[in-house]
PDB file of C-alpha atoms in Angstrom:
ATOM      1  CA  LYS A   1     -50.847  -5.025 -31.954  1.00 73.00           C
ATOM      2  CA  ALA A   2     -52.794  -8.713 -31.780  1.00 86.00           C
ATOM      3  CA  GLY A   3     -50.511 -11.491 -31.773  1.00 95.00           C
ATOM      4  CA  VAL A   4     -51.062 -14.563 -34.120  1.00 97.00           C
ATOM      5  CA  THR A   5     -54.453 -16.588 -33.688  1.00 97.00           C
ATOM      6  CA  GLN A   6     -55.131 -19.910 -35.151  1.00 98.00           C
ATOM      7  CA  THR A   7     -58.505 -21.892 -34.907  1.00 97.00           C
ATOM      8  CA  PRO A   8     -59.746 -24.270 -33.456  1.00 97.00           C
ATOM      9  CA  ARG A   9     -57.197 -24.369 -30.426  1.00 97.00           C
ATOM     10  CA  TYR A  10     -59.183 -28.311 -29.945  1.00 97.00           C
ATOM     11  CA  LEU A  11     -60.176 -30.433 -32.609  1.00 97.00           C
ATOM     12  CA  ILE A  12     -61.054 -34.487 -32.334  1.00 98.00           C
ATOM     13  CA  LYS A  13     -61.556 -36.202 -35.320  1.00 98.00           C
ATOM     14  CA  THR A  14     -61.064 -40.105 -36.592  1.00 98.00           C
ATOM     15  CA  ARG A  15     -59.345 -41.849 -39.182  1.00 98.00           C
ATOM     16  CA  GLY A  16     -59.621 -41.115 -42.736  1.00 98.00           C
ATOM     17  CA  GLN A  17     -61.518 -37.554 -42.492  1.00 98.00           C
ATOM     18  CA  GLN A  18     -59.750 -34.383 -43.557  1.00 98.00           C
ATOM     19  CA  VAL A  19     -59.641 -31.148 -41.409  1.00 98.00           C
ATOM     20  CA  THR A  20     -58.584 -27.765 -42.189  1.00 98.00           C
ATOM     21  CA  LEU A  21     -56.557 -25.383 -39.744  1.00 98.00           C
ATOM     22  CA  SER A  22     -56.671 -21.150 -39.623  1.00 98.00           C
ATOM     23  CA  CYS A  23     -54.168 -19.902 -38.824  1.00 98.00           C
ATOM     24  CA  SER A  24     -54.175 -15.144 -38.911  1.00 98.00           C
ATOM     25  CA  PRO A  25     -50.740 -13.199 -39.329  1.00 97.00           C
ATOM     26  CA  ILE A  26     -49.322 -10.498 -37.115  1.00 97.00           C
ATOM     27  CA  SER A  27     -50.982  -7.569 -38.643  1.00 96.00           C
ATOM     28  CA  GLY A  28     -48.518  -6.818 -41.369  1.00 94.00           C
ATOM     29  CA  HIS A  29     -46.511 -10.029 -41.491  1.00 95.00           C
ATOM     30  CA  ARG A  30     -46.334 -11.383 -45.492  1.00 93.00           C
ATOM     31  CA  SER A  31     -44.911 -15.101 -44.378  1.00 93.00           C
ATOM     32  CA  VAL A  32     -46.601 -17.888 -42.705  1.00 95.00           C
ATOM     33  CA  SER A  33     -45.153 -21.071 -41.394  1.00 95.00           C
ATOM     34  CA  TRP A  34     -46.912 -23.919 -40.306  1.00 97.00           C
ATOM     35  CA  TYR A  35     -45.446 -26.911 -37.398  1.00 97.00           C
ATOM     36  CA  GLN A  36     -46.283 -30.165 -35.945  1.00 98.00           C
ATOM     37  CA  GLN A  37     -45.295 -30.919 -32.978  1.00 98.00           C
ATOM     38  CA  THR A  38     -45.092 -34.279 -31.513  1.00 97.00           C
ATOM     39  CA  PRO A  39     -43.404 -35.949 -28.177  1.00 94.00           C
ATOM     40  CA  GLY A  40     -42.131 -38.516 -30.101  1.00 92.00           C
ATOM     41  CA  GLN A  41     -40.418 -36.308 -33.483  1.00 95.00           C
ATOM     42  CA  GLY A  42     -40.819 -33.187 -32.001  1.00 96.00           C
ATOM     43  CA  LEU A  43     -40.981 -29.740 -33.415  1.00 97.00           C
ATOM     44  CA  GLN A  44     -41.325 -29.965 -37.221  1.00 96.00           C
ATOM     45  CA  PHE A  45     -41.242 -27.702 -40.415  1.00 95.00           C
ATOM     46  CA  LEU A  46     -44.241 -28.509 -42.259  1.00 96.00           C
ATOM     47  CA  PHE A  47     -44.320 -25.670 -44.763  1.00 93.00           C
ATOM     48  CA  GLU A  48     -43.455 -21.807 -45.224  1.00 93.00           C
ATOM     49  CA  TYR A  49     -46.018 -19.760 -47.456  1.00 94.00           C
ATOM     50  CA  PHE A  50     -45.006 -15.888 -48.683  1.00 92.00           C
ATOM     51  CA  SER A  51     -47.764 -13.721 -50.582  1.00 91.00           C
ATOM     52  CA  GLU A  52     -50.043 -16.517 -51.056  1.00 93.00           C
ATOM     53  CA  THR A  53     -46.577 -18.751 -52.476  1.00 93.00           C
ATOM     54  CA  GLN A  54     -45.287 -21.994 -50.990  1.00 92.00           C
ATOM     55  CA  ARG A  55     -41.790 -21.095 -50.701  1.00 89.00           C
ATOM     56  CA  ASN A  56     -40.341 -24.562 -49.384  1.00 87.00           C
ATOM     57  CA  LYS A  57     -41.968 -27.345 -48.024  1.00 90.00           C
ATOM     58  CA  GLY A  58     -41.157 -30.497 -45.012  1.00 91.00           C
ATOM     59  CA  ASN A  59     -40.312 -34.097 -45.274  1.00 91.00           C
ATOM     60  CA  PHE A  60     -44.733 -34.569 -44.487  1.00 95.00           C
ATOM     61  CA  PRO A  61     -46.527 -37.154 -47.167  1.00 96.00           C
ATOM     62  CA  GLY A  62     -48.813 -35.177 -50.000  1.00 95.00           C
ATOM     63  CA  ARG A  63     -52.493 -35.898 -47.573  1.00 97.00           C
ATOM     64  CA  PHE A  64     -49.997 -32.250 -45.925  1.00 98.00           C
ATOM     65  CA  SER A  65     -51.373 -29.502 -48.364  1.00 97.00           C
ATOM     66  CA  GLY A  66     -51.716 -25.358 -47.033  1.00 97.00           C
ATOM     67  CA  ARG A  67     -52.812 -22.475 -48.450  1.00 97.00           C
ATOM     68  CA  GLN A  68     -52.521 -18.303 -48.173  1.00 97.00           C
ATOM     69  CA  PHE A  69     -54.883 -16.055 -49.305  1.00 97.00           C
ATOM     70  CA  SER A  70     -54.374 -12.810 -50.453  1.00 96.00           C
ATOM     71  CA  ASN A  71     -55.059 -10.815 -46.647  1.00 95.00           C
ATOM     72  CA  SER A  72     -52.062 -13.589 -45.491  1.00 95.00           C
ATOM     73  CA  ARG A  73     -53.906 -15.343 -43.591  1.00 98.00           C
ATOM     74  CA  SER A  74     -53.052 -19.604 -44.124  1.00 98.00           C
ATOM     75  CA  GLU A  75     -55.163 -22.710 -43.862  1.00 98.00           C
ATOM     76  CA  MET A  76     -53.524 -26.464 -43.894  1.00 98.00           C
ATOM     77  CA  ASN A  77     -55.181 -29.439 -44.684  1.00 98.00           C
ATOM     78  CA  VAL A  78     -54.314 -32.879 -43.754  1.00 98.00           C
ATOM     79  CA  SER A  79     -56.596 -35.389 -45.428  1.00 96.00           C
ATOM     80  CA  THR A  80     -56.741 -39.356 -44.600  1.00 97.00           C
ATOM     81  CA  LEU A  81     -56.545 -38.724 -41.051  1.00 98.00           C
ATOM     82  CA  GLU A  82     -53.975 -41.348 -39.715  1.00 98.00           C
ATOM     83  CA  LEU A  83     -53.180 -41.997 -35.440  1.00 97.00           C
ATOM     84  CA  GLY A  84     -49.845 -40.694 -35.987  1.00 97.00           C
ATOM     85  CA  ASP A  85     -51.757 -37.244 -36.889  1.00 98.00           C
ATOM     86  CA  SER A  86     -51.939 -36.022 -33.528  1.00 98.00           C
ATOM     87  CA  ALA A  87     -50.412 -33.671 -32.708  1.00 98.00           C
ATOM     88  CA  LEU A  88     -49.992 -29.989 -31.550  1.00 98.00           C
ATOM     89  CA  TYR A  89     -49.599 -27.644 -34.683  1.00 98.00           C
ATOM     90  CA  LEU A  90     -47.659 -24.130 -34.531  1.00 97.00           C
ATOM     91  CA  CYS A  91     -48.508 -21.488 -36.928  1.00 97.00           C
ATOM     92  CA  ALA A  92     -45.468 -18.907 -37.304  1.00 96.00           C
ATOM     93  CA  SER A  93     -45.541 -15.326 -39.080  1.00 96.00           C
ATOM     94  CA  SER A  94     -42.574 -13.123 -39.743  1.00 93.00           C
ATOM     95  CA  LEU A  95     -42.463 -10.005 -41.765  1.00 91.00           C
ATOM     96  CA  GLY A  96     -40.901 -11.600 -44.165  1.00 82.00           C
ATOM     97  CA  THR A  97     -39.528 -15.082 -44.887  1.00 75.00           C
ATOM     98  CA  SER A  98     -38.147 -17.488 -42.070  1.00 70.00           C
ATOM     99  CA  SER A  99     -34.184 -17.389 -42.505  1.00 73.00           C
ATOM    100  CA  TYR A 100     -33.676 -14.022 -41.679  1.00 81.00           C
ATOM    101  CA  ASN A 101     -36.724 -12.431 -39.624  1.00 89.00           C
ATOM    102  CA  GLU A 102     -37.616 -13.795 -36.504  1.00 93.00           C
ATOM    103  CA  GLN A 103     -41.099 -15.610 -36.141  1.00 94.00           C
ATOM    104  CA  PHE A 104     -43.916 -15.865 -33.844  1.00 96.00           C
ATOM    105  CA  PHE A 105     -46.073 -18.287 -32.785  1.00 97.00           C
ATOM    106  CA  GLY A 106     -49.220 -19.032 -32.226  1.00 97.00           C
ATOM    107  CA  PRO A 107     -51.159 -20.695 -29.252  1.00 96.00           C
ATOM    108  CA  GLY A 108     -52.018 -23.814 -31.571  1.00 96.00           C
ATOM    109  CA  THR A 109     -54.588 -26.488 -32.698  1.00 97.00           C
ATOM    110  CA  ARG A 110     -54.253 -29.462 -30.715  1.00 97.00           C
ATOM    111  CA  LEU A 111     -55.823 -32.062 -33.288  1.00 98.00           C
ATOM    112  CA  THR A 112     -56.511 -35.834 -31.868  1.00 98.00           C
ATOM    113  CA  VAL A 113     -57.589 -38.151 -34.237  1.00 98.00           C
ATOM    114  CA  LEU A 114     -59.135 -41.673 -33.090  1.00 97.00           C
TER     115      LEU A 114
ATOM    116  CA  GLY B   1     -29.706 -30.528 -42.730  1.00 85.00           C
ATOM    117  CA  ILE B   2     -28.800 -28.329 -40.395  1.00 91.00           C
ATOM    118  CA  GLN B   3     -28.176 -30.369 -36.704  1.00 94.00           C
ATOM    119  CA  VAL B   4     -29.190 -28.694 -33.078  1.00 97.00           C
ATOM    120  CA  GLU B   5     -28.014 -30.202 -30.145  1.00 98.00           C
ATOM    121  CA  GLN B   6     -29.379 -28.175 -26.906  1.00 98.00           C
ATOM    122  CA  SER B   7     -27.853 -29.167 -23.417  1.00 98.00           C
ATOM    123  CA  PRO B   8     -29.441 -30.340 -20.659  1.00 98.00           C
ATOM    124  CA  PRO B   9     -31.857 -32.205 -21.780  1.00 98.00           C
ATOM    125  CA  ASP B  10     -33.251 -32.131 -18.011  1.00 98.00           C
ATOM    126  CA  LEU B  11     -32.972 -29.351 -15.019  1.00 97.00           C
ATOM    127  CA  ILE B  12     -33.812 -29.446 -11.496  1.00 97.00           C
ATOM    128  CA  LEU B  13     -33.335 -26.727  -9.624  1.00 96.00           C
ATOM    129  CA  GLN B  14     -34.288 -24.995  -6.284  1.00 97.00           C
ATOM    130  CA  GLU B  15     -35.673 -20.530  -6.583  1.00 97.00           C
ATOM    131  CA  GLY B  16     -32.680 -18.603  -6.616  1.00 97.00           C
ATOM    132  CA  ALA B  17     -30.929 -20.588  -8.617  1.00 97.00           C
ATOM    133  CA  ASN B  18     -29.248 -19.188 -11.759  1.00 97.00           C
ATOM    134  CA  SER B  19     -28.962 -21.925 -14.723  1.00 96.00           C
ATOM    135  CA  THR B  20     -27.064 -21.757 -18.211  1.00 97.00           C
ATOM    136  CA  LEU B  21     -28.786 -23.540 -21.587  1.00 98.00           C
ATOM    137  CA  ARG B  22     -26.743 -25.112 -24.077  1.00 98.00           C
ATOM    138  CA  CYS B  23     -27.346 -24.866 -27.963  1.00 98.00           C
ATOM    139  CA  ASN B  24     -25.178 -26.757 -30.655  1.00 98.00           C
ATOM    140  CA  PHE B  25     -25.458 -26.612 -34.564  1.00 97.00           C
ATOM    141  CA  SER B  26     -24.115 -27.727 -37.119  1.00 95.00           C
ATOM    142  CA  ASP B  27     -23.487 -24.676 -39.762  1.00 93.00           C
ATOM    143  CA  SER B  28     -23.685 -21.072 -40.054  1.00 92.00           C
ATOM    144  CA  VAL B  29     -26.872 -19.635 -39.425  1.00 92.00           C
ATOM    145  CA  ASN B  30     -29.090 -16.723 -40.130  1.00 89.00           C
ATOM    146  CA  ASN B  31     -31.258 -16.603 -37.544  1.00 92.00           C
ATOM    147  CA  LEU B  32     -31.708 -18.294 -34.185  1.00 96.00           C
ATOM    148  CA  GLN B  33     -33.978 -17.913 -31.685  1.00 97.00           C
ATOM    149  CA  TRP B  34     -34.756 -19.257 -28.211  1.00 98.00           C
ATOM    150  CA  PHE B  35     -38.357 -20.050 -27.084  1.00 98.00           C
ATOM    151  CA  HIS B  36     -39.397 -20.458 -23.676  1.00 98.00           C
ATOM    152  CA  GLN B  37     -43.000 -22.438 -24.355  1.00 96.00           C
ATOM    153  CA  ASN B  38     -46.026 -22.820 -22.178  1.00 88.00           C
ATOM    154  CA  PRO B  39     -48.072 -24.923 -20.687  1.00 86.00           C
ATOM    155  CA  TRP B  40     -50.527 -24.002 -23.176  1.00 87.00           C
ATOM    156  CA  GLY B  41     -48.381 -25.019 -25.707  1.00 90.00           C
ATOM    157  CA  GLN B  42     -47.627 -21.583 -27.220  1.00 90.00           C
ATOM    158  CA  LEU B  43     -43.754 -20.712 -28.190  1.00 95.00           C
ATOM    159  CA  ILE B  44     -42.543 -17.461 -26.285  1.00 96.00           C
ATOM    160  CA  ASN B  45     -40.086 -15.215 -27.822  1.00 97.00           C
ATOM    161  CA  LEU B  46     -36.549 -15.061 -25.450  1.00 98.00           C
ATOM    162  CA  PHE B  47     -34.333 -14.079 -28.430  1.00 98.00           C
ATOM    163  CA  TYR B  48     -33.937 -13.373 -31.958  1.00 97.00           C
ATOM    164  CA  ILE B  49     -29.700 -14.064 -31.616  1.00 97.00           C
ATOM    165  CA  PRO B  50     -28.263 -14.480 -35.061  1.00 95.00           C
ATOM    166  CA  SER B  51     -25.358 -13.455 -33.285  1.00 96.00           C
ATOM    167  CA  GLY B  52     -24.012 -11.350 -30.248  1.00 97.00           C
ATOM    168  CA  THR B  53     -25.276 -10.784 -26.510  1.00 98.00           C
ATOM    169  CA  LYS B  54     -28.919  -9.672 -25.061  1.00 98.00           C
ATOM    170  CA  GLN B  55     -30.750  -9.222 -21.854  1.00 98.00           C
ATOM    171  CA  ASN B  56     -33.821  -9.430 -20.836  1.00 97.00           C
ATOM    172  CA  GLY B  57     -34.294  -8.380 -16.942  1.00 97.00           C
ATOM    173  CA  ARG B  58     -32.814 -12.142 -15.608  1.00 98.00           C
ATOM    174  CA  LEU B  59     -32.786 -13.368 -18.750  1.00 98.00           C
ATOM    175  CA  SER B  60     -29.396 -12.810 -21.303  1.00 98.00           C
ATOM    176  CA  ALA B  61     -28.316 -14.391 -24.119  1.00 98.00           C
ATOM    177  CA  THR B  62     -25.074 -14.791 -26.591  1.00 98.00           C
ATOM    178  CA  THR B  63     -24.450 -16.550 -30.132  1.00 98.00           C
ATOM    179  CA  VAL B  64     -21.353 -17.271 -30.916  1.00 97.00           C
ATOM    180  CA  ALA B  65     -22.155 -17.572 -34.435  1.00 95.00           C
ATOM    181  CA  THR B  66     -18.203 -18.690 -35.965  1.00 95.00           C
ATOM    182  CA  GLU B  67     -18.383 -21.297 -32.958  1.00 97.00           C
ATOM    183  CA  ARG B  68     -21.670 -22.722 -33.704  1.00 97.00           C
ATOM    184  CA  TYR B  69     -23.514 -22.451 -30.123  1.00 98.00           C
ATOM    185  CA  SER B  70     -25.382 -20.244 -27.907  1.00 98.00           C
ATOM    186  CA  LEU B  71     -26.035 -20.094 -24.552  1.00 98.00           C
ATOM    187  CA  LEU B  72     -29.135 -18.739 -22.468  1.00 98.00           C
ATOM    188  CA  TYR B  73     -28.667 -17.747 -19.190  1.00 98.00           C
ATOM    189  CA  ILE B  74     -31.672 -17.244 -16.361  1.00 97.00           C
ATOM    190  CA  SER B  75     -30.649 -16.232 -13.148  1.00 97.00           C
ATOM    191  CA  SER B  76     -32.136 -15.782  -9.631  1.00 97.00           C
ATOM    192  CA  SER B  77     -34.877 -18.428 -10.799  1.00 97.00           C
ATOM    193  CA  GLN B  78     -38.519 -18.299 -10.489  1.00 96.00           C
ATOM    194  CA  THR B  79     -41.180 -20.397 -10.399  1.00 95.00           C
ATOM    195  CA  THR B  80     -42.690 -19.375 -13.474  1.00 94.00           C
ATOM    196  CA  ASP B  81     -40.020 -20.206 -15.168  1.00 96.00           C
ATOM    197  CA  SER B  82     -40.697 -23.759 -15.178  1.00 95.00           C
ATOM    198  CA  GLY B  83     -40.909 -25.455 -18.910  1.00 95.00           C
ATOM    199  CA  VAL B  84     -39.537 -26.076 -21.958  1.00 97.00           C
ATOM    200  CA  TYR B  85     -36.745 -24.201 -24.105  1.00 98.00           C
ATOM    201  CA  PHE B  86     -36.093 -24.754 -27.024  1.00 98.00           C
ATOM    202  CA  CYS B  87     -33.140 -23.362 -29.437  1.00 98.00           C
ATOM    203  CA  ALA B  88     -34.799 -23.048 -33.586  1.00 97.00           C
ATOM    204  CA  VAL B  89     -32.267 -21.776 -36.176  1.00 95.00           C
ATOM    205  CA  ASN B  90     -32.240 -21.916 -39.992  1.00 91.00           C
ATOM    206  CA  SER B  91     -29.421 -21.903 -42.210  1.00 85.00           C
ATOM    207  CA  GLY B  92     -30.734 -20.453 -45.174  1.00 76.00           C
ATOM    208  CA  GLY B  93     -29.912 -21.987 -48.975  1.00 65.00           C
ATOM    209  CA  GLY B  94     -33.638 -22.352 -49.590  1.00 60.00           C
ATOM    210  CA  ALA B  95     -33.546 -24.497 -46.487  1.00 61.00           C
ATOM    211  CA  ASP B  96     -36.801 -21.724 -45.224  1.00 67.00           C
ATOM    212  CA  GLY B  97     -38.142 -23.146 -42.078  1.00 88.00           C
ATOM    213  CA  LEU B  98     -36.768 -23.326 -38.150  1.00 93.00           C
ATOM    214  CA  THR B  99     -35.030 -26.774 -36.736  1.00 94.00           C
ATOM    215  CA  PHE B 100     -35.437 -27.473 -33.612  1.00 97.00           C
ATOM    216  CA  GLY B 101     -33.325 -28.836 -31.053  1.00 97.00           C
ATOM    217  CA  LYS B 102     -35.379 -31.132 -28.703  1.00 97.00           C
ATOM    218  CA  GLY B 103     -35.310 -28.490 -25.621  1.00 98.00           C
ATOM    219  CA  THR B 104     -34.085 -28.642 -21.983  1.00 98.00           C
ATOM    220  CA  HIS B 105     -37.076 -28.960 -19.682  1.00 97.00           C
ATOM    221  CA  LEU B 106     -36.387 -26.701 -16.648  1.00 96.00           C
ATOM    222  CA  ILE B 107     -38.175 -27.639 -13.619  1.00 96.00           C
ATOM    223  CA  ILE B 108     -37.761 -24.700 -10.658  1.00 95.00           C
ATOM    224  CA  GLN B 109     -38.212 -25.971  -7.097  1.00 96.00           C
ATOM    225  CA  PRO B 110     -40.052 -23.744  -4.461  1.00 94.00           C
TER     226      PRO B 110
END
């Protein structure tokens, strides 16, 4: 069974631009969560989608948004990029919600904002 | 929200040594996972262990939920075990998403 896939793997943008990252979960998994990893803040939860609905959102500004499609694939969008948005963005999928179910992570998208 | 503390923050060992990594958490949990982050950034699942004991080869883990801690044991370390080990928990109650500790940076020297 294929693992979680994320595209693109690397991305370079400039301040003020917007970016869209994509995540395809493990086949059969209905929950997709997104995390941001930075050297200063570590790994932080962004949001989780289950059956196309956002279940919860971490402490991030409204510039960070996401959605989930009927095939469980998910995208996250960051608008008006700031230098501090440079990070590794990780996507995870699980059979059910992340509260009780084991999560499996993709390889990540490394975003650099110049 | 729930707090997760990992210790030690850094650990340097010789190949063949054994190690114990600790994860303390501040509230009851529904989900506890141990991960190894590889040099390319991907989180590799080691254990899903909200309670009890599990073993997988040279690695084993124990979670004592009533005392709010988990331990990851690595025996006969190899250089490929180097990297950052993360403990992550979810306390439920509507707070979906994993809360991660700051990790233990393990270096195995040949």
